[in-house]
Amino acid sequence: MIPPQEASVRRREIEDKLKQEEETLSFIRDSLEKSDQLTKNMVSILSSFESRLMKLENSIIPVHKQTENLQRLQENVEKTLSCLDHVISYYHVASDTEKIIREGPTGRLEEYLGCMAKIQKAVEYFQDNNPDSPELNRVKFLFERGKESLESEFRSLMTRHSKVVSPVLILDLIGGEDDMEGQDDMTLEHLSESVLHDVIRISRWLVEYGRNQDFMNVYYQIRSSQLDRSIKGLKEHFRKSSSSSGVPYSPAIPNKRKDTPTKKPVKRPGTIRKAQNLLKQYSQHGLDGKKGGSNLIPLEGRDDMLDMEIDAYIHCVSAFVKLAQSEYQLLTDIIPEHHQKKTFDSLIQDALDGLMMEGENIVSVARKAIIRHDYSAVLTVFPILRHLKQTKPEFDQVLQGTAASTKNKLPGLITSMETTGAKALEDFADNIKNDPDKEYNMPKDGTVHELTSNAILFLQQLLDFQETAGAMLASQETSSSATSYNSEFSKRLLSTYICKVLGNLQLNLLSKSKVYEDPALSAIFLHNNYNYILKSLEKSELIHLVAVTQKTAERSYRDHIEQQIQTYQRSWLKVTDYISEKNLPVFQPGVKLRDKERQMIKERFKGFNDGLEELCKIQKAWAIPDTEQRDKIRQAQKTIVKENYGAFLHRYASVPFTKNPEKYIKYRVEQVADMIERLFDTSA
């Protein structure tokens, strides 16, 4: 049970809380009443605002609509005035532009093109809106006249500013390929920047607005003429230079060229000149045969003019590639892309046809010369063919996109040259084998036959053109091995060919040697020729090429040379047999010789003396051009004769076989040696 005191306290707390709650409730009631009053006031204000806004809207909307209509009417009036001004302007185009169109675009191209744009728009307007208007005919006439003036200006600019490239500049352009100093590639400026800009603007206008392609024909005709004249000018430059101190640098023989365009180019000897000089050198040193002795036409008939033509043609080929590349670069700026290849094809035709025709003429000349057995003529084909094959990748790149007939021109010329060259090589080998034995053409002193010197000289020229000659021979092969053609195959073919020529030459020399009645002279003849062949092979390194298929060739020639020396030495047996010990009388010292024995000794001395004098007289006129071989043969013969004659003299000089010993003992051993020393020396 709660005590009375605590109950009284609890009641008091509850009464306090109740009083507080009543106060709070009273506050809330007052607040709600105020809120209701505020709400009523706000509703009243909003209602009043809505009423006023509705009145304003009813007043403004009609005004706005009226204003909008007025603005639309104003815009229509302005547009109508603008259209009228625009239409009226087309009627003034003809009068505004006629003077400029009549005077032409020269010197004011941009202004002229601006007038043409106005005229074109006028034409389009009248065609669409008033095709029967007389103004249409007038602006059409002005447009056509303006287009013709632009075409004429294009032709005039191209004609006046397209210049022939000077030969020296072309030579610098070609020579730049070998400049290893890292200089920028040299380029040609066919047209100045301002002229090129005008030409490009006109061409683009003619394509886009003029609907005209005739200017492309004008372009290629003018540029084709300049290209052709540039190459012909280079060739003419060579002709003029051939009589002066120098022939321009040749790309067929790589060389750094640092000459400026004002410097004289350096003279470069060609293949034919090299052969010519070698022949002259051999002739001066007595290494080749006497005049005649072969129906092969000697190479020395060639002159510098042929060399000039070869160098000129090689230069012209390189010039064509460089100039054609430059022309294509220029063309891409002026001619529309889809017409570039066709226009370029037409542009290069004259120059390319000229080169191909000249190449075919060279082949034709070579063919005719080969028919005459002038096989040196094929040497004109070698440097040209080599250069054409070296240049072919650039040719193919330049001609990319041209017609098939254009692309096939160079391969056709290369094939023609290879076929002609291969025919010449084979005919040359056959002619070496079949060269007739003409007694009156044989060298009387047994020296080197002209057939030998010419054959070796011809083969030596192949060293400079091994790949070219090998390709010629390979082009005629039909075997399966030829289909897998490579440099090693080419080398083996050339080696086989050289061995064939040398074999044919050896057979022919053996046949020719039989013309000599004296076997000793025949041996000297073969010795000289074999020795000349061997020394020439070694000197020119032909021996290494021969060794590709004939490992024992060098030893074989040395054996042949030694065999001929031994054959020659047998010619002295008829001299030394008189003084050999066989069949000599045997006698005792102090015993008187019988008449028969004395007569035998006399005959031996006389036979030796007569044989010695006869051989020395005959063989003195013979020749051995090689000093080393001449000394070797003399020394060997002196040793044999001196030993035999010395022993013979020692045995019989003191024997009383005659009352006149000086009649039979005519020569001392030293005198005999001196006589042999003068053999093979026509100047002694």
XYZ file of C-alpha atoms in Angstrom:
684
model
C 0.000 0.000 0.000
C 1.388 3.452 -1.132
C 2.045 5.814 1.714
C -0.204 8.930 1.820
C 2.709 11.230 1.453
C 3.965 9.696 -1.866
C 0.401 9.665 -3.289
C 0.066 13.350 -2.611
C 3.337 14.027 -4.477
C 2.327 11.942 -7.490
C -0.991 13.727 -7.747
C 0.705 17.076 -7.691
C 3.077 16.052 -10.577
C 0.157 14.810 -12.656
C -1.768 18.013 -12.148
C 1.305 20.036 -13.271
C 1.671 18.002 -16.446
C -2.030 18.322 -17.166
C -1.834 22.067 -16.824
C 1.137 22.188 -19.270
C -0.682 20.062 -21.816
C -3.722 22.318 -21.642
C -1.517 25.354 -22.288
C 0.060 23.655 -25.320
C -3.357 22.726 -26.707
C -4.526 26.273 -26.318
C -1.431 27.508 -28.254
C -2.078 25.077 -31.088
C -5.694 26.216 -31.412
C -4.613 29.828 -31.665
C -2.049 28.966 -34.349
C -4.564 27.090 -36.430
C -6.954 29.983 -36.297
C -4.208 32.374 -37.524
C -3.232 29.964 -40.316
C -6.788 29.731 -41.522
C -7.030 33.469 -41.608
C -3.789 33.768 -43.640
C -5.002 31.133 -46.063
C -8.229 32.974 -46.629
C -6.324 36.196 -47.278
C -3.956 34.474 -49.815
C -6.856 32.875 -51.679
C -8.463 36.214 -51.919
C -5.277 37.815 -53.333
C -4.764 35.039 -55.906
C -8.294 35.244 -57.041
C -7.897 38.945 -57.574
C -4.558 38.420 -59.519
C -6.119 35.780 -61.752
C -8.937 38.063 -62.591
C -6.587 40.906 -63.504
C -4.267 38.572 -65.555
C -7.210 37.314 -67.549
C -8.180 40.839 -68.380
C -4.552 41.607 -69.501
C -4.357 38.522 -71.714
C -7.588 39.389 -73.382
C -6.100 42.790 -74.208
C -2.498 41.723 -75.339
C -3.116 38.637 -77.543
C -4.870 40.530 -80.351
C -2.019 43.083 -80.370
C 0.642 40.318 -80.561
C -1.068 38.591 -83.454
C -1.320 41.828 -85.330
C 2.376 42.575 -84.746
C 3.388 39.087 -85.916
C 1.468 39.537 -89.138
C 3.146 42.859 -89.717
C 6.622 41.305 -89.202
C 5.831 38.490 -91.658
C 4.681 40.988 -94.215
C 7.897 42.954 -93.731
C 10.067 39.845 -94.218
C 8.182 38.910 -97.371
C 8.737 42.371 -98.734
C 12.484 42.207 -97.959
C 12.831 38.725 -99.541
C 10.948 39.869 -102.594
C 13.230 42.873 -102.944
C 16.294 40.643 -102.472
C 15.114 38.163 -105.107
C 14.404 41.009 -107.457
C 17.902 42.395 -106.891
C 19.368 38.880 -107.466
C 17.386 38.322 -110.638
C 18.180 41.793 -111.911
C 21.916 41.095 -111.272
C 21.859 38.194 -113.773
C 20.693 40.625 -116.438
C 23.775 42.759 -115.749
C 26.338 39.855 -115.731
C 26.938 39.985 -119.466
C 27.620 43.722 -119.535
C 29.708 43.601 -116.336
C 31.999 40.746 -117.497
C 32.144 41.166 -121.268
C 35.211 43.421 -121.269
C 37.257 41.123 -119.017
C 36.262 38.019 -120.992
C 37.180 39.735 -124.235
C 40.618 40.798 -122.933
C 41.458 37.283 -121.703
C 42.875 35.794 -118.479
C 46.559 36.640 -118.992
C 47.915 38.337 -115.896
C 44.629 38.236 -113.937
C 43.560 34.632 -113.793
C 41.727 34.780 -110.445
C 39.645 37.792 -111.527
C 38.892 36.039 -114.821
C 37.793 32.845 -113.075
C 35.580 34.961 -110.810
C 33.864 36.416 -113.876
C 33.458 32.934 -115.340
C 31.783 31.820 -112.107
C 29.291 34.697 -112.390
C 28.581 33.863 -116.026
C 28.078 30.204 -115.229
C 25.565 31.033 -112.502
C 23.710 33.317 -114.915
C 23.557 30.526 -117.486
C 22.167 28.127 -114.899
C 19.561 30.712 -113.770
C 18.238 31.491 -117.221
C 18.201 27.798 -118.191
C 16.100 26.977 -115.133
C 13.836 30.034 -115.024
C 13.723 31.709 -118.412
C 15.116 29.452 -121.148
C 13.637 31.654 -123.874
C 15.360 34.789 -122.641
C 17.786 36.444 -125.095
C 20.096 36.955 -122.128
C 20.642 33.190 -121.993
C 22.239 33.164 -125.434
C 24.393 36.121 -124.533
C 25.808 34.620 -121.337
C 26.222 31.249 -123.054
C 28.280 32.924 -125.744
C 30.410 34.654 -123.115
C 30.886 31.359 -121.247
C 32.061 29.512 -124.368
C 34.326 32.387 -125.317
C 35.776 32.440 -121.805
C 36.330 28.697 -121.860
C 38.160 28.967 -125.170
C 40.313 31.737 -123.722
C 41.181 29.537 -120.741
C 42.078 26.669 -123.061
C 44.188 29.050 -125.101
C 45.843 30.388 -121.941
C 46.602 26.812 -120.817
C 48.254 26.055 -124.144
C 50.121 29.367 -124.076
C 51.455 28.841 -120.547
C 52.565 25.278 -121.312
C 54.180 26.296 -124.600
C 55.968 29.399 -123.305
C 57.248 27.894 -120.079
C 57.972 24.275 -121.086
C 61.688 24.327 -121.777
C 64.032 21.612 -123.030
C 66.187 20.265 -120.180
C 69.838 21.041 -120.890
C 72.214 18.083 -121.435
C 74.519 19.121 -118.592
C 71.561 19.339 -116.200
C 70.456 15.868 -117.294
C 73.987 14.551 -116.703
C 73.934 16.051 -113.216
C 70.546 14.435 -112.618
C 71.902 11.044 -113.710
C 75.162 11.507 -111.820
C 73.271 12.288 -108.616
C 72.496 8.562 -108.279
C 76.123 7.881 -107.358
C 76.558 10.795 -104.950
C 77.076 9.107 -101.618
C 77.442 12.296 -99.576
C 73.826 12.302 -98.456
C 72.750 15.290 -100.483
C 69.074 15.787 -101.206
C 67.802 14.217 -104.380
C 68.053 16.557 -107.294
C 64.726 17.520 -108.847
C 63.839 19.383 -112.010
C 61.626 22.458 -112.003
C 59.816 22.264 -115.319
C 57.466 25.157 -114.488
C 57.886 28.033 -112.040
C 55.684 28.024 -108.978
C 53.461 30.846 -110.222
C 53.018 29.300 -113.679
C 52.330 25.878 -112.173
C 49.679 27.448 -109.912
C 47.922 29.041 -112.898
C 48.091 25.849 -114.966
C 46.629 23.810 -112.113
C 43.813 26.327 -111.554
C 42.903 26.337 -115.246
C 43.004 22.534 -115.553
C 40.799 22.069 -112.517
C 38.314 24.646 -113.797
C 38.192 23.018 -117.230
C 37.523 19.625 -115.670
C 34.985 20.777 -113.087
C 33.110 23.523 -114.950
C 34.270 23.448 -118.558
C 33.526 19.749 -119.041
C 36.599 19.726 -121.296
C 39.365 17.131 -121.696
C 41.060 18.522 -124.784
C 43.586 20.333 -122.603
C 44.978 16.916 -121.587
C 45.855 16.253 -125.225
C 47.444 19.683 -125.428
C 49.397 18.904 -122.255
C 50.816 15.571 -123.345
C 51.661 16.833 -126.839
C 53.661 19.774 -125.481
C 55.375 17.814 -122.720
C 56.011 14.859 -125.040
C 57.782 17.173 -127.466
C 59.944 18.638 -124.673
C 60.831 15.174 -123.350
C 61.789 13.937 -126.804
C 63.791 17.072 -127.564
C 65.604 16.866 -124.208
C 66.785 13.318 -124.925
C 67.757 14.181 -128.491
C 69.629 17.213 -127.177
C 71.610 14.960 -124.856
C 72.538 12.711 -127.769
C 73.594 15.724 -129.832
C 75.676 16.890 -126.872
C 77.581 13.614 -127.019
C 78.211 14.021 -130.727
C 79.682 17.456 -130.186
C 81.718 16.251 -127.222
C 83.179 13.310 -129.143
C 85.520 15.633 -131.013
C 86.490 17.580 -127.887
C 88.501 16.582 -124.841
C 85.822 14.615 -123.061
C 82.865 12.286 -123.333
C 80.319 12.793 -120.537
C 80.140 10.513 -117.538
C 78.689 7.116 -118.344
C 76.277 5.370 -115.957
C 77.398 2.055 -117.442
C 80.665 2.529 -115.548
C 79.822 3.662 -111.985
C 81.692 6.755 -110.876
C 81.130 9.551 -108.419
C 80.373 12.719 -110.252
C 80.825 15.968 -108.387
C 81.003 18.285 -111.383
C 78.785 21.299 -111.307
C 76.680 21.966 -114.416
C 79.362 24.368 -115.649
C 82.219 21.859 -115.454
C 83.338 19.676 -118.321
C 82.405 16.023 -117.889
C 85.079 13.375 -117.661
C 85.930 11.083 -120.545
C 85.241 7.419 -119.881
C 86.699 4.795 -122.258
C 84.171 2.355 -123.640
C 84.368 -1.321 -124.397
C 85.220 -0.949 -128.076
C 87.898 1.621 -127.312
C 89.382 -0.752 -124.742
C 89.564 -3.561 -127.282
C 91.056 -1.190 -129.806
C 93.769 -0.028 -127.433
C 94.613 -3.585 -126.451
C 95.047 -4.558 -130.078
C 97.316 -1.587 -130.684
C 99.320 -2.481 -127.588
C 99.751 -6.078 -128.729
C 100.756 -4.887 -132.179
C 103.396 -2.520 -130.774
C 104.946 -5.235 -128.645
C 104.867 -7.863 -131.353
C 102.563 -10.179 -129.482
C 99.992 -10.643 -132.174
C 100.318 -12.123 -135.616
C 101.120 -10.448 -138.862
C 98.470 -8.681 -140.822
C 95.976 -11.181 -142.159
C 95.872 -14.780 -141.103
C 92.155 -14.847 -140.329
C 88.894 -14.052 -141.996
C 87.699 -12.570 -138.704
C 87.438 -8.829 -139.149
C 89.939 -7.235 -136.709
C 88.503 -5.151 -133.904
C 90.882 -2.289 -134.662
C 88.497 -1.145 -137.401
C 86.339 0.425 -134.672
C 86.672 4.099 -133.815
C 85.648 6.537 -131.125
C 82.436 7.413 -132.956
C 80.977 3.990 -132.178
C 82.004 4.386 -128.542
C 80.287 7.750 -128.453
C 77.065 6.283 -129.813
C 77.109 3.508 -127.226
C 77.737 5.933 -124.355
C 75.148 8.333 -125.751
C 72.500 5.617 -125.965
C 73.236 4.421 -122.432
C 72.950 7.977 -121.175
C 69.714 8.514 -123.084
C 68.186 5.427 -121.461
C 69.053 6.719 -117.982
C 67.891 10.192 -118.961
C 64.528 8.836 -120.134
C 63.930 7.149 -116.769
C 64.772 10.271 -114.784
C 62.905 12.665 -117.042
C 59.867 10.370 -117.213
C 59.784 10.193 -113.407
C 59.935 13.972 -113.272
C 57.192 14.288 -115.910
C 54.898 12.008 -113.934
C 55.389 14.071 -110.789
C 54.449 17.211 -112.721
C 51.522 15.483 -114.382
C 49.941 14.373 -111.091
C 49.477 18.030 -110.106
C 47.838 19.064 -113.368
C 45.902 16.085 -114.775
C 42.906 14.510 -112.939
C 43.791 11.268 -111.201
C 41.697 8.952 -113.366
C 43.324 10.372 -116.527
C 46.924 10.417 -115.288
C 48.083 6.971 -116.445
C 46.595 7.309 -119.914
C 47.983 10.819 -120.405
C 51.409 9.725 -119.155
C 51.345 6.746 -121.509
C 50.717 9.082 -124.449
C 53.292 11.600 -123.208
C 56.253 9.177 -123.161
C 55.469 7.339 -126.407
C 57.602 9.420 -128.797
C 60.688 9.387 -126.581
C 60.267 5.715 -125.685
C 59.690 4.696 -129.309
C 62.794 6.656 -130.296
C 64.890 4.782 -127.728
C 63.478 1.419 -128.718
C 63.964 2.132 -132.426
C 67.558 3.178 -131.839
C 68.119 0.037 -129.793
C 66.668 -2.105 -132.577
C 68.928 -0.289 -135.060
C 71.925 -1.239 -132.912
C 70.711 -4.839 -132.921
C 70.204 -4.688 -136.694
C 73.722 -3.334 -137.252
C 75.097 -6.077 -135.020
C 73.194 -8.736 -136.965
C 74.538 -7.470 -140.288
C 78.064 -7.337 -138.897
C 77.750 -10.889 -137.599
C 76.764 -12.044 -141.073
C 80.061 -10.517 -142.260
C 81.830 -12.405 -139.447
C 82.521 -9.129 -137.652
C 81.909 -10.586 -134.226
C 83.385 -7.572 -132.490
C 80.101 -5.839 -133.309
C 78.400 -7.818 -130.560
C 80.533 -5.853 -128.106
C 78.293 -2.872 -128.824
C 75.356 -4.864 -127.506
C 76.966 -5.957 -124.214
C 77.224 -2.598 -122.386
C 73.817 -1.519 -123.660
C 72.136 -4.781 -122.705
C 73.740 -4.734 -119.273
C 72.551 -1.191 -118.663
C 69.035 -1.964 -119.918
C 68.761 -4.905 -117.511
C 70.141 -2.827 -114.641
C 67.687 -0.044 -115.435
C 64.688 -2.352 -116.009
C 63.373 -2.191 -112.397
C 63.219 1.610 -112.651
C 61.675 1.309 -116.107
C 58.994 -1.017 -114.775
C 58.251 1.329 -111.903
C 57.998 4.356 -114.192
C 55.750 2.514 -116.655
C 53.497 1.092 -113.959
C 49.895 1.606 -114.981
C 50.647 2.186 -118.656
C 49.330 -0.018 -121.460
C 50.725 -3.533 -121.828
C 52.174 -2.627 -125.225
C 54.177 0.152 -123.575
C 55.409 -2.062 -120.739
C 56.521 -4.782 -123.156
C 58.746 -2.556 -125.301
C 61.835 -2.741 -123.097
C 61.567 -6.508 -122.400
C 61.157 -7.009 -126.167
C 64.353 -5.065 -126.874
C 66.227 -6.967 -124.153
C 65.079 -10.285 -125.640
C 66.123 -9.158 -129.113
C 69.575 -8.174 -127.853
C 69.990 -11.405 -125.903
C 69.031 -13.478 -128.934
C 71.386 -11.549 -131.216
C 74.187 -11.725 -128.675
C 73.746 -15.458 -128.151
C 73.727 -16.010 -131.928
C 76.929 -13.987 -132.255
C 78.634 -15.947 -129.487
C 77.729 -19.283 -131.017
C 78.676 -18.186 -134.545
C 81.945 -16.822 -133.218
C 82.801 -20.183 -131.634
C 81.939 -21.994 -134.886
C 83.939 -19.542 -136.972
C 86.983 -20.031 -134.741
C 86.763 -23.734 -135.462
C 86.201 -23.353 -139.203
C 88.563 -20.474 -139.986
C 90.286 -21.716 -143.194
C 93.992 -22.562 -143.432
C 95.436 -20.118 -145.910
C 99.114 -20.564 -146.511
C 99.686 -16.991 -147.649
C 98.037 -15.718 -144.468
C 100.167 -17.731 -142.075
C 102.843 -15.757 -140.168
C 106.178 -16.679 -141.777
C 108.066 -16.297 -138.509
C 105.749 -18.636 -136.586
C 104.479 -15.931 -134.270
C 100.971 -15.603 -132.801
C 98.225 -15.920 -135.384
C 95.750 -13.076 -135.658
C 92.949 -15.573 -135.159
C 94.398 -16.296 -131.718
C 94.857 -12.672 -130.690
C 91.388 -11.688 -131.858
C 89.761 -14.697 -130.216
C 91.478 -14.055 -126.879
C 90.740 -10.356 -127.042
C 87.082 -11.109 -127.709
C 86.933 -13.468 -124.738
C 88.650 -10.911 -122.511
C 85.837 -8.471 -123.188
C 83.393 -11.009 -121.751
C 85.025 -10.560 -118.328
C 83.443 -7.123 -118.028
C 80.042 -8.568 -118.958
C 80.001 -12.015 -117.361
C 76.405 -11.872 -116.142
C 75.212 -10.334 -119.404
C 76.969 -12.929 -121.559
C 75.808 -15.733 -119.277
C 72.223 -14.481 -119.521
C 72.534 -14.397 -123.323
C 73.590 -18.034 -123.376
C 70.966 -18.988 -120.776
C 68.217 -17.316 -122.816
C 68.775 -19.926 -125.531
C 68.722 -22.882 -123.145
C 65.629 -25.102 -123.205
C 66.784 -27.557 -120.561
C 65.148 -27.762 -117.174
C 68.264 -26.345 -115.591
C 67.770 -23.107 -117.500
C 64.421 -22.592 -115.860
C 66.151 -22.293 -112.490
C 68.511 -19.662 -113.850
C 70.862 -18.007 -111.364
C 74.280 -16.368 -111.343
C 76.070 -19.671 -110.732
C 74.295 -21.277 -113.674
C 75.201 -18.276 -115.812
C 78.827 -18.529 -114.759
C 79.014 -22.202 -115.651
C 77.424 -21.577 -119.050
C 79.952 -18.839 -119.790
C 82.813 -21.035 -118.613
C 81.607 -23.850 -120.866
C 81.370 -21.429 -123.774
C 84.905 -20.077 -123.237
C 86.260 -23.614 -123.021
C 84.436 -24.410 -126.268
C 86.034 -21.415 -128.023
C 89.485 -22.337 -126.699
C 88.992 -25.940 -127.768
C 87.931 -24.866 -131.264
C 90.887 -22.495 -131.414
C 93.288 -25.244 -130.440
C 91.900 -27.574 -133.113
C 92.176 -24.840 -135.738
C 95.743 -23.977 -134.727
C 96.732 -27.628 -135.030
C 95.270 -27.666 -138.509
C 96.996 -24.409 -139.467
C 100.354 -25.619 -138.164
C 100.357 -28.331 -140.824
C 100.683 -25.611 -143.463
C 104.352 -25.253 -142.449
C 106.654 -27.687 -144.206
C 109.215 -27.452 -141.408
C 108.033 -29.367 -138.314
C 110.215 -27.134 -136.141
C 108.511 -23.966 -137.396
C 105.170 -25.678 -136.868
C 106.202 -26.391 -133.268
C 107.324 -22.788 -132.749
C 104.002 -21.587 -134.163
C 101.990 -23.794 -131.805
C 104.281 -22.923 -128.899
C 103.802 -19.179 -129.471
C 100.043 -19.498 -129.765
C 99.637 -21.800 -126.776
C 101.898 -19.602 -124.677
C 100.021 -16.479 -125.782
C 96.703 -18.106 -124.856
C 97.948 -19.200 -121.436
C 99.547 -15.857 -120.583
C 96.456 -13.992 -121.754
C 94.190 -16.221 -119.685
C 96.312 -15.666 -116.590
C 96.750 -11.942 -117.122
C 93.060 -11.259 -117.638
C 91.891 -13.755 -114.980
C 90.020 -15.654 -117.667
C 91.776 -18.698 -116.263
C 89.546 -18.541 -113.149
C 86.437 -18.529 -115.305
C 87.782 -21.418 -117.367
C 88.552 -23.341 -114.166
C 84.859 -23.364 -113.228
C 84.338 -26.249 -115.656
C 87.931 -27.172 -116.620
C 90.106 -27.541 -113.538
C 93.164 -28.780 -115.443
C 93.167 -26.212 -118.247
C 96.287 -24.383 -117.048
C 98.307 -27.577 -116.632
C 97.108 -28.822 -120.007
C 98.387 -25.693 -121.766
C 101.742 -25.956 -119.979
C 102.005 -29.567 -121.125
C 101.225 -28.529 -124.713
C 103.857 -25.783 -124.554
C 106.491 -28.171 -123.224
C 105.576 -30.728 -125.853
C 106.130 -28.182 -128.639
C 109.491 -27.195 -127.158
C 110.561 -30.812 -127.267
C 109.347 -31.083 -130.860
C 111.376 -28.016 -131.757
C 114.483 -29.376 -130.038
C 114.331 -32.469 -132.222
C 115.107 -30.205 -135.185
C 118.659 -29.934 -133.795
C 119.208 -33.656 -133.852
C 120.394 -33.465 -137.468
C 123.126 -31.158 -136.166
C 124.028 -32.910 -132.947
C 123.849 -36.375 -134.536
C 127.028 -35.510 -136.487
C 128.971 -35.017 -133.269
C 127.461 -37.731 -131.129
C 129.699 -40.643 -130.142
C 127.796 -43.257 -132.067
C 129.476 -44.361 -135.278
C 132.616 -42.332 -134.471
C 135.927 -44.041 -135.160
C 137.736 -45.517 -132.181
C 141.472 -44.984 -132.194
C 144.461 -45.272 -129.902
C 146.477 -42.195 -129.027
C 149.584 -41.890 -131.182
C 148.247 -44.327 -133.738
C 148.017 -42.990 -137.262
C 144.472 -42.695 -138.565
C 143.417 -44.450 -141.665
C 142.079 -42.492 -144.603
C 138.585 -43.783 -143.967
C 138.684 -42.579 -140.373
C 140.045 -39.165 -141.330
C 137.332 -38.817 -143.936
C 134.663 -39.739 -141.397
C 135.874 -37.073 -138.942
C 135.957 -34.489 -141.742
C 132.374 -35.379 -142.690
C 131.306 -35.050 -139.070
C 132.797 -31.590 -138.733
C 131.435 -30.501 -142.098
C 127.982 -31.915 -141.355
C 127.883 -30.132 -138.016
C 129.089 -26.823 -139.448
C 126.695 -26.890 -142.385
C 123.745 -27.959 -140.209
C 124.537 -25.299 -137.601
C 124.814 -22.548 -140.192
C 121.648 -23.641 -141.976
C 119.552 -23.880 -138.796
C 120.828 -20.578 -137.442
C 120.119 -18.862 -140.752
C 116.574 -20.264 -140.919
C 115.632 -20.008 -137.257
C 117.074 -16.541 -136.886
C 114.054 -15.315 -138.882
C 111.622 -17.087 -136.608
C 110.067 -15.248 -133.666
C 109.248 -16.027 -130.066
C 107.692 -12.798 -128.709
C 107.702 -13.942 -125.080
C 111.150 -12.983 -123.710
C 111.030 -15.524 -120.922
C 110.166 -18.380 -123.255
C 112.690 -17.223 -125.844
C 115.500 -17.191 -123.285
C 114.410 -20.536 -121.884
C 114.443 -22.246 -125.294
C 117.768 -20.658 -126.272
C 119.385 -21.619 -122.997
C 118.172 -25.218 -123.210
C 119.433 -25.510 -126.786
C 122.779 -23.912 -125.951
C 123.287 -26.353 -123.106
C 122.609 -29.387 -125.307
C 124.735 -28.220 -128.260
C 127.598 -26.884 -126.145
C 127.889 -30.116 -124.216
C 127.931 -32.235 -127.375
C 130.145 -29.922 -129.409
C 132.501 -29.326 -126.494
C 132.988 -33.050 -126.000
C 133.463 -33.519 -129.768
C 136.075 -30.767 -129.967
C 137.901 -32.016 -126.918
C 138.179 -35.418 -128.557
C 139.160 -34.469 -132.110
C 140.589 -30.960 -132.079
C 144.111 -32.324 -131.454
C 143.736 -35.316 -133.742
C 145.655 -34.929 -137.059
C 142.734 -35.750 -139.320
C 143.510 -32.948 -141.794
C 146.278 -30.644 -142.988
C 143.819 -27.682 -142.866
C 142.133 -27.888 -139.421
C 140.728 -24.334 -139.725
C 138.657 -25.573 -142.669
C 136.759 -28.004 -140.436
C 137.112 -26.559 -136.938
C 135.371 -23.313 -137.870
C 133.715 -22.486 -134.531
C 134.707 -22.440 -130.921
C 132.171 -23.553 -128.333
C 131.562 -19.895 -127.336
C 130.897 -18.961 -130.948
C 128.331 -21.723 -131.298
C 126.627 -20.504 -128.111
C 126.609 -16.947 -129.478
C 125.025 -18.117 -132.747
C 122.254 -19.913 -130.844
C 121.787 -16.801 -128.696
C 120.839 -14.847 -131.816
C 118.035 -17.254 -132.744
C 114.465 -15.851 -132.890
C 115.802 -12.325 -133.078
C 114.910 -10.694 -136.372
C 116.682 -7.514 -135.333
C 120.046 -9.267 -134.880
